[in-house]
Amino acid sequence: MLNTSFLDTQIEFLKGVGPQRGDLLKKELNIFTFGQLLGFFPFRYVDKSKFYKINEINPELPYIQLRGKISGVQIIGQKRAMRMTADFFDETGRIELVWFNGIKWIKDTFKTGVEYVVFGKPTLFNGKYNIVHPEVDVFYEQTVSVETVFQPVYNSTEKLKTRSLDSRGIAKLTKVLLGNCKGNIPEILSDELIEKFKFLPREEAFFQIHFPVDMNSLSKAQFRFKFEELFFIQLRLLKYKLIRAEKSIGQVFSIVGETFNTFYKDCLPFELTNAQKKVIKEIRKDTGSGKQMNRLLQGDVGSGKTIVALMNMLIALDNGFQTCLMSPTEILANQHFVTLKKLLNNLNVTIELLTGSTKVAKRRLIHQQLMDGELKILVGTHALIEDTVQFKNLGLVVIDEQHRFGVAQRAKLWNKNTIPPHILVMTATPIPRTLAMTIYGDLDFSVINELPPGRKAIKTIHKYDSARTNVFHFMKKEIEQGRQIYVVYPLINESEKLDLKFLMDGYESIVREFPLPEYAISIVHGQMKSKDKDYEMQRFVKGETQIMVSTTVIEVGVDVPNASVMIIENADRFGLSQLHQLRGRVGRGAEQSYCILMTDFKLSSDAKTRIETMVSTSDGFEIAEVDLKMRGPGDILGTQQSGIVDLRIANLAKDEQIIQLARNTANDILKEDPELKMDKNRKLAIQMKKLEKHSELWGRIS
Ligand code: ADP
Ligand code: MG
């Protein structure tokens, strides 16, 4: 008899847990039920049959296991610089174990004379080997159990360890639980899928993922759980998309009219790229369908998203609708306004700018003209969202750089018309395909994957700080030719004061090297008032200063075509996507542009990879892939959104094939059975219900 509630049983009822350990498991690891303990997968497996001897250690070895004793511990240094070392030895030699945190707990726990198993990666330091933050367990003869060669290693915490719930303690509990599982683990995939992909049955898969008998069984179990995890995400996203497509109504842009055609014939300053044409068509199709469009437009910096947005705005206009374009900053809104106004110069189209600094009288006039329907295009900042801004007939909203706008803010735009306007979100932050499929899987998605022709590739160069004189020399030559230059410093919160000092020191040395009246220099940083920032920025935009020294405030969207050199100081401290965004600030004009990455001589291997990637490619998507592999999805999307890609076992950077498989499979199933009503899909339907009950669907744009 299948006991469906078995997996939902509270964890304290498992033999060996009880109320106190139960509480800890809940607090520390979010494990509330039997099912959650089973789903707490090992993060690594150790081949417990193999112990290395200390004299076998060499620099090529990955993680290894040693067996020996500790002869003493020392605490060195004070406060932040404090570290603890322990002397570990076996019959062949000695090695130092090092900890930088958790020192008190470790000091109280380790005893001399006890035999330990140490696991970690040996590194060479000052000619001697040591292991930093090793895992240390008391050695038991029984540690090597007969039926498993691979020992699971679980994450644990210091608090859990005080209750003997270290990795081994958790393994013990899991083993007890698995012993009670027979016949209690319901299948959640359909027979059809299990047969098709030769999945291990769910129960068997749980055994193999915790205590694999061999590598092959382990990878089979991993494949099943990865698929399972990704498949249900896709099934939900695609089902949601289906429902929305059915239910939502949108404005219908049925014609391509005179304004658009005249613009296309007479005002378009260049030939559109194929990618731009393709995207315009995609949007046309959406906005003509009678459903509300919710589309994300990705295009690398400089790929020409603005014109695509404008042309779709003109279509809206030809169909009797108003449109607006919203930017994250005043400077950007300003630039967009100027650009669009210029492009629309010969057309009879009304356009206005609304920002926080718009004067009251002007603001009133704009409000009035929006209500009348006289004003067709409104460009602005957050000021657009305010309730006082009411449109007569808003049909399309374009949002530039989505990262700076919250979901709630975007939702407010919906309500500005009885039938919601179409939404086009543009971003210059390339998101790797796998990530996009997992997060924005329910959205429509357009990509401009080609730059306008004739662009000169930006030359990216890595220079050590010691070559600064050469760099100054190069800067002077560029300025002589009328170019402008950015010099950017990192600003990382924790050490803000120090960063500011770097910036100011750098600024001073540049001022000394480039004195007035021959040169003029702007400076912008986060501690300045925004009025002052804008003023300095505008001076640079207008060409009144030749050098802009700043922190990353200039990262988003600013367009100064005459700027041809981007110098990034301490480049090793920036993330890849940030470096890429910064580099995108130059290369906008006809001149050859340069990006110079300045670093210290010493670089970590991660930093080296980042710098090398930047020097070798300018393809934003390629860079995003590397970034994803190095940092993981949470960091790429920012902390705000990181929770949505908390995958238990699948890895967005490594499991692209399984993601694609899961998506295709979910798609096929929904095509045949959109509501999962067919008998063969009954198990899927049950699992979906369960998942829906447990969490809200995330990852929607509006
Ligand atoms: P982004 O996608 O970064 O917002 P923009 O829309 O600002 O890029 O375009 C960057 C520059 O390229 C602008 O100066 C724009 O006029 C120009 N541009 C856009 N499309 C083309 C094209 N098809 N051919 C030539 N230049 C183009
Ligand atoms: Mg732009």
XYZ file of C-alpha atoms and ligand atoms in Angstrom:
730
model
C 0.000 0.000 0.000
C 1.514 3.272 -1.101
C 1.775 5.742 1.689
C 1.742 9.118 -0.083
C 2.184 11.138 3.075
C 5.375 9.334 4.004
C 7.544 11.960 2.334
C 5.642 14.724 4.114
C 6.267 13.274 7.562
C 7.943 15.792 9.893
C 11.661 15.193 10.200
C 11.674 14.846 13.999
C 9.810 11.557 13.656
C 12.742 9.934 11.929
C 14.556 7.536 14.195
C 17.659 9.296 15.528
C 16.360 12.837 15.034
C 13.893 13.910 17.728
C 12.738 17.440 18.558
C 16.093 19.146 19.164
C 17.983 17.886 16.141
C 14.762 18.291 14.185
C 14.651 21.978 15.058
C 18.233 22.408 14.010
C 17.708 20.653 10.704
C 14.783 22.949 10.020
C 16.622 26.100 10.978
C 19.989 25.347 9.500
C 19.174 23.418 6.359
C 15.495 24.013 5.734
C 14.821 20.330 6.095
C 11.326 19.937 7.526
C 10.208 16.603 6.144
C 11.406 13.155 5.152
C 11.101 14.183 1.535
C 13.329 17.180 2.089
C 16.006 15.076 3.721
C 15.949 12.724 0.746
C 16.186 15.741 -1.497
C 19.228 17.049 0.367
C 21.734 15.630 -2.054
C 25.428 15.167 -1.417
C 27.511 17.873 -3.021
C 30.400 15.530 -3.598
C 31.405 11.901 -3.255
C 34.647 10.694 -1.847
C 36.295 7.533 -2.903
C 36.775 6.303 0.630
C 38.781 3.336 -0.395
C 41.729 5.549 -1.181
C 43.930 7.272 1.382
C 46.977 9.199 0.268
C 50.190 9.341 2.242
C 51.569 12.769 3.016
C 54.772 12.054 1.115
C 52.741 11.264 -2.009
C 51.372 14.800 -2.213
C 52.245 16.701 -5.359
C 50.923 19.921 -6.878
C 48.835 18.145 -9.518
C 46.596 16.352 -7.047
C 42.974 17.439 -6.776
C 41.073 16.894 -3.523
C 42.580 14.077 -1.528
C 41.972 12.113 1.618
C 44.622 11.671 4.327
C 44.618 9.738 7.547
C 46.643 10.789 10.566
C 46.850 12.738 13.822
C 47.184 16.293 14.979
C 50.177 17.191 17.097
C 49.207 20.706 18.065
C 47.419 23.868 17.061
C 48.654 27.459 16.913
C 46.741 30.684 16.613
C 48.622 33.316 14.679
C 47.863 37.004 14.256
C 45.001 39.026 15.644
C 41.437 39.976 14.812
C 40.872 40.060 11.058
C 44.296 38.710 10.268
C 43.911 35.815 12.686
C 44.421 32.308 11.474
C 44.808 28.914 13.055
C 47.164 26.228 11.931
C 47.293 22.595 12.973
C 50.194 20.209 12.508
C 48.912 17.063 10.888
C 51.079 13.994 10.421
C 51.080 10.395 9.325
C 53.898 7.872 9.244
C 55.375 9.492 6.114
C 55.414 13.191 6.913
C 53.727 16.357 8.106
C 51.443 18.929 6.559
C 49.907 22.123 7.880
C 46.137 22.587 8.071
C 44.983 26.218 7.986
C 41.760 27.978 8.991
C 40.858 31.638 8.691
C 37.480 31.411 10.324
C 35.524 29.184 12.662
C 38.705 29.169 14.691
C 37.246 28.952 18.154
C 35.075 26.005 17.296
C 37.867 24.175 15.570
C 40.273 24.786 18.423
C 37.825 23.338 20.933
C 37.051 20.317 18.819
C 40.391 18.897 17.753
C 42.278 16.679 20.125
C 45.758 15.319 19.939
C 46.050 11.577 19.827
C 42.795 11.052 17.955
C 42.982 9.632 14.478
C 41.394 11.897 11.861
C 40.484 11.745 8.236
C 41.369 14.969 6.475
C 39.926 15.917 3.131
C 40.943 18.880 1.037
C 43.102 20.292 -1.679
C 46.785 20.617 -0.917
C 48.436 23.827 -2.056
C 52.043 24.856 -2.118
C 52.823 27.894 0.026
C 56.327 29.191 0.727
C 57.752 25.893 -0.444
C 55.588 23.814 1.900
C 52.295 22.067 1.387
C 49.251 23.019 3.370
C 45.512 22.476 3.179
C 43.263 25.469 3.728
C 39.903 24.811 5.383
C 40.007 21.045 5.137
C 37.144 18.813 6.171
C 38.171 16.909 9.225
C 36.402 13.874 10.647
C 37.274 11.402 13.311
C 38.405 8.184 11.679
C 36.295 5.111 12.301
C 37.146 1.660 11.070
C 33.523 1.405 9.889
C 33.795 4.597 7.886
C 34.448 2.452 4.884
C 31.226 0.537 4.629
C 31.255 -2.575 2.530
C 28.472 -1.766 0.137
C 29.579 1.719 -0.822
C 32.820 2.850 -2.261
C 31.623 6.380 -2.789
C 30.926 8.152 0.417
C 28.441 10.997 0.123
C 29.595 14.366 1.425
C 26.842 16.696 2.641
C 26.905 20.344 3.551
C 26.615 20.913 7.247
C 26.940 23.837 9.620
C 28.814 24.459 12.825
C 25.627 24.305 14.856
C 24.650 20.996 13.332
C 28.088 19.633 13.981
C 27.688 20.307 17.702
C 24.792 17.832 17.545
C 26.858 15.291 15.629
C 25.163 16.190 12.410
C 28.270 16.602 10.370
C 28.367 15.135 6.908
C 28.610 11.634 8.314
C 25.784 12.220 10.755
C 23.542 13.342 7.937
C 24.557 10.330 5.888
C 23.544 8.101 8.767
C 20.092 9.653 8.995
C 19.638 9.410 5.277
C 20.538 5.766 5.381
C 17.985 5.102 8.097
C 15.375 6.931 6.085
C 16.172 5.080 2.891
C 15.773 1.859 4.859
C 12.115 2.780 5.485
C 11.381 3.975 1.989
C 10.500 0.791 0.194
C 7.164 1.307 -1.518
C 6.731 4.755 0.013
C 8.116 6.937 -2.745
C 5.544 7.750 -5.379
C 6.637 8.189 -8.959
C 6.152 11.705 -10.287
C 7.143 11.205 -13.905
C 4.876 9.413 -16.362
C 5.586 5.855 -17.456
C 5.975 7.181 -20.940
C 8.845 9.481 -19.963
C 10.532 6.873 -17.811
C 10.488 4.454 -20.656
C 11.535 6.989 -23.243
C 14.570 8.277 -21.362
C 15.326 5.055 -19.482
C 15.156 6.854 -16.151
C 15.854 5.001 -12.940
C 12.616 4.604 -10.963
C 12.395 7.409 -8.408
C 12.944 5.176 -5.405
C 16.011 3.567 -6.909
C 17.320 6.972 -7.945
C 17.183 8.199 -4.336
C 19.253 5.238 -3.197
C 21.819 5.744 -5.916
C 22.223 9.454 -5.469
C 23.000 9.098 -1.770
C 24.877 5.816 -1.787
C 25.906 5.017 -5.333
C 27.204 1.526 -5.995
C 29.276 2.755 -8.909
C 29.855 5.780 -11.134
C 27.369 4.651 -13.717
C 24.479 4.364 -11.261
C 25.412 7.729 -9.832
C 25.276 9.489 -13.162
C 21.969 7.810 -13.975
C 20.499 9.046 -10.721
C 21.889 12.533 -11.291
C 20.477 12.608 -14.789
C 17.050 11.694 -13.509
C 16.959 14.313 -10.773
C 18.386 17.041 -12.963
C 15.813 16.322 -15.595
C 13.042 16.172 -13.045
C 13.985 19.534 -11.597
C 14.327 21.317 -14.925
C 11.364 19.604 -16.517
C 8.843 20.770 -13.948
C 10.193 24.309 -14.150
C 9.712 24.269 -17.900
C 6.322 22.642 -17.654
C 5.156 25.397 -15.339
C 6.642 28.238 -17.363
C 5.249 26.973 -20.618
C 1.875 26.239 -19.135
C 1.792 29.731 -17.723
C 2.685 31.152 -21.099
C -0.100 29.146 -22.684
C -2.665 30.369 -20.214
C -1.568 33.953 -20.612
C -1.720 33.669 -24.375
C -5.285 32.424 -24.066
C -6.530 34.904 -21.526
C -4.733 38.152 -22.127
C -6.121 40.722 -24.444
C -4.020 43.435 -25.980
C -4.318 46.432 -28.186
C -4.346 45.545 -31.863
C -1.945 47.394 -34.122
C -3.490 46.307 -37.383
C -1.850 48.593 -39.900
C 1.523 49.882 -40.900
C 0.682 53.462 -41.679
C 1.981 56.648 -43.117
C 4.268 57.809 -40.348
C 6.118 54.525 -40.315
C 6.397 54.382 -44.074
C 7.575 57.956 -44.425
C 10.133 57.423 -41.711
C 11.359 54.245 -43.350
C 11.632 55.871 -46.777
C 12.907 59.331 -45.900
C 14.291 59.564 -42.394
C 16.105 56.335 -41.614
C 19.743 57.440 -41.451
C 21.116 53.999 -42.288
C 20.189 50.582 -43.561
C 18.773 48.371 -40.807
C 20.707 45.248 -40.000
C 18.995 41.921 -40.640
C 18.780 41.320 -36.937
C 16.993 44.642 -36.449
C 14.536 43.839 -39.251
C 13.865 40.415 -37.791
C 13.091 41.871 -34.371
C 10.808 44.551 -35.769
C 8.866 41.788 -37.504
C 8.649 39.727 -34.336
C 7.251 42.683 -32.450
C 4.872 43.525 -35.291
C 3.472 40.039 -35.148
C 2.897 40.260 -31.399
C 1.322 43.661 -31.424
C -1.034 42.681 -34.211
C -2.197 39.491 -32.551
C -4.763 40.841 -30.135
C -2.775 39.505 -27.184
C -0.719 41.668 -24.919
C 2.954 41.562 -25.800
C 5.479 40.959 -23.069
C 8.763 40.833 -24.825
C 12.352 41.024 -23.728
C 14.721 42.444 -26.304
C 18.350 41.584 -25.773
C 21.038 43.237 -27.755
C 24.624 43.918 -26.961
C 25.682 47.508 -26.335
C 25.630 49.421 -29.584
C 23.543 46.860 -31.445
C 20.919 49.477 -32.234
C 17.962 48.791 -29.994
C 16.782 52.395 -29.938
C 15.806 52.540 -33.576
C 13.938 49.239 -33.257
C 11.979 50.677 -30.368
C 11.272 53.873 -32.257
C 9.970 52.098 -35.328
C 7.555 50.083 -33.271
C 6.481 53.243 -31.527
C 5.645 54.692 -34.918
C 3.469 51.691 -35.703
C 1.618 52.251 -32.441
C 1.181 55.846 -33.434
C -0.193 54.971 -36.861
C -2.795 52.885 -35.127
C -3.946 55.767 -33.010
C -2.010 55.001 -29.835
C 0.372 56.921 -27.643
C 3.667 55.420 -26.506
C 6.276 56.061 -23.893
C 9.928 55.219 -23.394
C 11.233 54.905 -19.882
C 14.912 55.075 -18.856
C 16.577 54.396 -15.534
C 18.379 57.747 -15.259
C 17.802 61.329 -16.197
C 20.887 61.489 -18.353
C 19.741 58.523 -20.375
C 16.211 59.851 -20.722
C 17.716 63.084 -21.946
C 19.860 61.333 -24.501
C 16.975 59.266 -25.772
C 14.837 62.352 -26.069
C 17.455 64.209 -28.079
C 18.111 61.194 -30.318
C 14.451 60.523 -31.023
C 13.639 64.166 -31.578
C 16.403 64.398 -34.127
C 15.261 61.272 -35.918
C 11.701 62.572 -36.015
C 12.758 66.012 -37.140
C 11.010 65.931 -40.499
C 7.891 64.198 -39.284
C 4.923 65.715 -37.644
C 5.152 63.745 -34.410
C 4.796 65.305 -30.981
C 7.377 64.223 -28.422
C 8.191 65.468 -24.927
C 10.540 64.747 -22.059
C 9.332 64.225 -18.520
C 11.802 63.786 -15.662
C 12.191 64.801 -12.068
C 13.603 68.136 -13.161
C 10.805 69.096 -15.518
C 9.402 72.456 -14.355
C 5.929 72.502 -12.889
C 4.350 74.555 -15.664
C 5.827 72.349 -18.348
C 4.782 69.282 -16.416
C 1.181 70.493 -16.258
C 1.185 71.117 -19.952
C 2.499 67.624 -20.646
C -0.145 66.070 -18.409
C -2.801 67.982 -20.267
C -1.508 67.038 -23.694
C -1.322 63.390 -22.722
C -4.964 63.439 -21.653
C -5.980 65.216 -24.848
C -4.098 62.736 -26.905
C -2.216 65.561 -28.520
C 1.153 64.344 -27.273
C 2.143 61.075 -28.955
C 5.513 60.102 -27.560
C 6.673 60.651 -24.010
C 10.257 59.972 -22.980
C 11.224 60.003 -19.329
C 12.341 58.462 -16.100
C 10.389 57.041 -13.158
C 8.420 60.261 -13.330
C 6.338 58.510 -16.000
C 4.949 56.063 -13.514
C 3.418 58.619 -11.184
C -0.330 58.400 -10.910
C -0.757 61.966 -12.122
C 0.547 60.900 -15.514
C -2.534 59.741 -17.417
C -2.696 58.891 -21.079
C -5.609 59.119 -23.424
C -4.731 55.911 -25.169
C -1.417 54.321 -24.247
C -0.560 51.442 -26.567
C 3.107 50.609 -26.126
C 5.593 50.994 -23.309
C 9.285 50.628 -23.971
C 11.557 50.151 -20.997
C 15.294 50.574 -21.420
C 17.647 48.529 -19.207
C 15.284 46.422 -17.182
C 17.614 45.760 -14.285
C 16.976 49.103 -12.689
C 13.216 48.777 -12.595
C 11.362 46.623 -10.128
C 8.487 44.385 -11.057
C 6.040 46.516 -9.094
C 7.043 49.640 -10.978
C 6.509 47.975 -14.300
C 3.145 46.671 -13.230
C 2.013 50.240 -12.625
C 2.438 50.957 -16.296
C -0.070 48.276 -17.154
C -2.824 50.119 -15.442
C -2.482 53.219 -17.508
C -5.002 51.914 -19.985
C -8.087 49.701 -19.692
C -6.619 47.254 -22.137
C -3.010 46.981 -21.016
C -0.343 48.421 -23.320
C 2.214 46.189 -24.947
C 5.471 46.001 -23.069
C 8.904 45.890 -24.624
C 11.828 45.606 -22.251
C 15.263 46.244 -23.686
C 18.429 45.068 -22.056
C 22.077 45.239 -22.980
C 23.018 42.632 -20.435
C 23.292 39.438 -22.384
C 21.861 36.515 -20.521
C 23.128 33.064 -21.419
C 20.572 30.936 -23.191
C 20.218 28.415 -20.413
C 19.567 31.104 -17.888
C 17.104 32.886 -20.120
C 15.189 29.686 -20.726
C 14.960 29.038 -17.044
C 14.074 32.497 -15.849
C 12.276 34.166 -18.690
C 10.977 30.921 -20.148
C 7.415 32.207 -20.234
C 8.281 35.412 -22.046
C 8.778 36.144 -25.651
C 12.294 36.772 -26.429
C 14.088 38.697 -29.168
C 17.773 39.015 -29.748
C 19.742 41.443 -31.889
C 22.806 39.340 -32.448
C 24.619 41.480 -34.949
C 26.263 44.889 -34.778
C 25.706 47.552 -37.431
C 28.250 47.210 -40.235
C 31.432 49.213 -40.399
C 31.990 49.331 -36.676
C 35.606 49.121 -35.808
C 36.196 46.449 -33.206
C 37.375 47.928 -29.935
C 40.996 47.051 -29.240
C 41.280 45.644 -25.749
C 44.682 45.690 -24.091
C 45.925 44.505 -20.726
C 48.551 46.713 -19.077
C 50.296 46.418 -15.752
C 50.342 49.431 -13.471
C 54.065 49.733 -14.088
C 53.321 50.773 -17.674
C 51.370 53.815 -16.574
C 53.723 56.314 -18.172
C 53.054 54.735 -21.545
C 49.350 54.858 -20.902
C 49.504 58.587 -20.049
C 51.451 59.144 -23.223
C 48.837 57.292 -25.239
C 46.056 59.297 -23.619
C 47.726 62.543 -24.616
C 47.982 61.439 -28.207
C 44.298 60.560 -28.331
C 43.311 63.872 -26.763
C 45.485 65.695 -29.296
C 43.359 64.108 -31.972
C 40.257 65.461 -30.305
C 39.145 62.289 -28.543
C 37.765 61.923 -25.019
C 38.720 59.382 -22.401
C 37.075 57.529 -19.534
C 39.083 56.418 -16.523
C 37.025 54.129 -14.303
C 37.731 52.943 -10.779
C 35.999 50.090 -8.959
C 33.684 50.812 -6.106
C 32.847 47.919 -3.950
C 30.725 48.637 -0.930
C 32.652 46.960 1.839
C 35.716 49.054 1.312
C 34.067 52.206 0.090
C 36.467 54.531 1.895
C 39.484 52.811 0.475
C 37.993 52.815 -3.010
C 37.240 56.488 -2.787
C 40.825 57.103 -1.785
C 42.046 55.152 -4.825
C 39.777 57.203 -7.002
C 40.910 60.514 -5.515
C 44.585 59.538 -5.680
C 44.149 58.518 -9.279
C 42.320 61.736 -10.041
C 45.109 63.790 -8.500
C 47.812 62.066 -10.458
C 45.830 62.603 -13.643
C 45.329 66.282 -12.808
C 49.082 66.587 -12.317
C 49.773 64.899 -15.624
C 47.046 66.754 -17.525
C 47.059 70.308 -16.138
C 44.713 73.180 -16.888
C 44.256 75.123 -19.080
C 45.372 72.642 -21.715
C 43.184 69.894 -20.323
C 39.908 69.775 -18.410
C 38.887 66.824 -16.306
C 35.522 65.698 -14.951
C 35.075 63.585 -11.886
C 31.986 61.667 -10.822
C 31.540 59.325 -7.888
C 28.818 57.911 -5.697
C 29.331 60.306 -2.772
C 28.511 63.350 -4.846
C 25.081 64.967 -4.958
C 23.183 63.857 -8.010
C 22.916 67.453 -9.191
C 26.699 67.739 -9.191
C 27.075 64.381 -10.860
C 24.754 65.413 -13.656
C 26.601 68.663 -14.111
C 29.990 66.959 -14.425
C 28.564 64.314 -16.711
C 26.990 66.916 -18.952
C 30.303 68.747 -19.265
C 31.854 65.565 -20.565
C 28.921 64.787 -22.844
C 29.194 68.258 -24.340
C 32.910 67.837 -24.893
C 33.935 70.529 -22.415
C 36.179 68.098 -20.575
C 38.497 65.548 -22.146
C 38.832 63.073 -19.341
C 36.085 61.601 -17.198
C 37.374 60.057 -13.994
C 34.650 58.075 -12.284
C 33.396 55.026 -10.534
C 30.980 52.744 -12.303
C 28.163 55.292 -12.310
C 28.686 55.668 -16.033
C 28.011 51.997 -16.582
C 24.527 52.222 -17.966
C 23.852 53.474 -21.438
C 25.597 56.869 -21.624
C 26.451 57.687 -25.201
C 29.434 59.899 -25.999
C 30.470 58.903 -29.516
C 33.600 61.023 -29.316
C 34.969 59.030 -26.382
C 37.427 56.538 -27.789
C 39.383 55.262 -24.807
C 38.121 53.389 -21.770
C 40.723 52.881 -19.093
C 39.651 50.535 -16.329
C 41.769 50.746 -13.186
C 42.088 47.668 -10.966
C 40.324 45.813 -13.723
C 40.793 42.548 -11.868
C 38.266 43.719 -9.302
C 35.420 43.988 -11.774
C 33.161 41.164 -12.839
C 33.065 40.153 -16.471
C 29.696 41.559 -17.331
C 30.625 44.856 -15.748
C 33.847 45.017 -17.729
C 31.881 44.313 -20.847
C 29.334 47.012 -20.085
C 32.079 49.513 -19.403
C 33.888 48.685 -22.598
C 30.641 49.264 -24.455
C 30.825 52.960 -23.552
C 33.439 53.441 -26.266
C 33.445 52.342 -29.882
C 30.326 54.324 -30.650
C 31.848 56.698 -33.149
C 33.774 56.246 -36.372
C 37.188 56.286 -34.688
C 39.241 53.326 -33.600
C 38.499 52.796 -29.903
C 40.497 51.231 -27.129
C 39.821 49.571 -23.824
C 42.804 49.388 -21.498
C 42.593 47.037 -18.533
C 45.022 48.114 -15.832
C 46.037 45.662 -13.144
C 48.635 44.959 -10.579
C 51.263 42.379 -11.472
C 49.804 39.729 -9.186
C 46.520 38.252 -10.384
C 44.375 35.444 -9.063
C 43.589 32.750 -11.582
C 39.962 33.896 -11.778
C 41.075 37.436 -12.501
C 43.422 36.166 -15.172
C 40.562 34.311 -16.852
C 38.412 37.418 -16.793
C 41.107 39.629 -18.272
C 41.999 37.063 -20.922
C 38.343 36.655 -21.861
C 37.965 40.397 -22.291
C 41.078 40.655 -24.417
C 40.083 37.746 -26.627
C 36.418 38.430 -27.373
C 33.919 41.246 -27.631
C 30.879 39.002 -27.996
C 28.588 39.743 -25.071
C 26.958 36.338 -25.141
C 30.262 34.536 -25.131
C 31.348 36.659 -22.188
C 28.085 35.941 -20.396
C 28.655 32.205 -20.805
C 32.105 32.443 -19.257
C 30.671 34.593 -16.496
C 27.973 32.048 -15.764
C 30.536 29.258 -15.573
C 32.729 31.257 -13.228
C 30.180 32.783 -10.919
C 26.947 30.880 -11.148
C 23.517 32.284 -11.954
C 22.781 33.985 -8.644
C 25.615 36.447 -8.979
C 24.871 37.238 -12.560
C 21.309 38.236 -11.908
C 22.047 40.119 -8.736
C 20.988 39.176 -5.258
C 17.480 40.445 -5.740
C 16.641 37.756 -8.213
C 19.035 35.063 -7.171
C 16.478 32.964 -5.307
C 14.710 32.099 -8.489
C 17.517 29.980 -9.752
C 18.133 28.070 -6.579
C 18.392 24.762 -8.287
C 18.987 21.740 -6.135
C 21.019 19.666 -8.496
C 20.886 20.950 -12.046
C 23.544 23.442 -13.048
C 22.640 26.161 -15.493
C 26.197 26.513 -16.643
C 26.806 22.830 -17.254
C 23.502 21.212 -18.043
C 22.457 23.042 -21.159
C 21.544 19.811 -22.936
C 19.299 18.629 -20.163
C 17.642 22.058 -20.008
C 16.931 21.889 -23.696
C 15.673 18.324 -23.377
C 13.418 19.284 -20.494
C 12.037 22.252 -22.385
C 11.364 20.314 -25.574
C 9.752 17.500 -23.642
C 7.511 19.874 -21.712
C 6.603 21.624 -24.927
C 5.628 18.380 -26.673
C 3.507 17.258 -23.764
C 1.640 20.549 -23.530
C 1.074 20.630 -27.248
C -0.713 17.322 -27.061
C -2.342 17.832 -23.701
C -2.371 21.519 -22.664
C -4.249 20.924 -19.431
C -2.592 17.645 -18.546
C -5.897 15.864 -18.543
C -4.880 12.712 -20.338
C -4.563 9.596 -18.286
C -0.944 9.006 -19.194
C -0.034 12.456 -17.821
C -1.884 12.011 -14.550
C 1.281 11.788 -12.446
C 2.608 14.972 -13.990
C -0.632 16.751 -13.216
C -0.497 15.656 -9.587
C 3.074 16.878 -9.193
C 2.254 20.208 -10.850
C -0.612 20.766 -8.440
C 1.708 20.109 -5.584
C 4.341 22.488 -6.856
C 1.819 25.213 -7.533
C 0.590 24.981 -4.009
C 4.095 25.388 -2.672
C 5.334 28.408 -4.518
C 4.378 31.361 -6.586
C 5.623 31.410 -10.091
C 8.563 33.733 -10.349
C 10.430 35.294 -13.168
C 7.743 37.262 -14.871
C 8.464 40.680 -16.206
C 5.199 42.302 -15.340
P 21.980 50.210 -27.978
O 21.470 48.910 -28.491
O 23.232 50.040 -27.163
O 20.940 51.028 -27.281
P 21.843 52.320 -29.868
O 20.445 52.127 -30.239
O 22.191 53.446 -28.972
O 22.448 50.993 -29.272
O 22.687 52.402 -31.207
C 24.068 52.612 -31.186
C 24.510 53.471 -32.358
O 24.408 52.726 -33.570
C 23.644 54.681 -32.535
O 24.476 55.765 -32.809
C 22.770 54.340 -33.737
O 22.401 55.474 -34.456
C 23.639 53.449 -34.548
N 22.919 52.444 -35.352
C 21.858 51.732 -34.973
N 21.461 50.892 -35.963
C 22.324 51.081 -36.977
C 22.444 50.503 -38.285
N 21.617 49.564 -38.738
N 23.454 50.946 -39.067
C 24.309 51.889 -38.629
N 24.241 52.488 -37.427
C 23.260 52.079 -36.603
Mg 20.565 51.954 -25.490
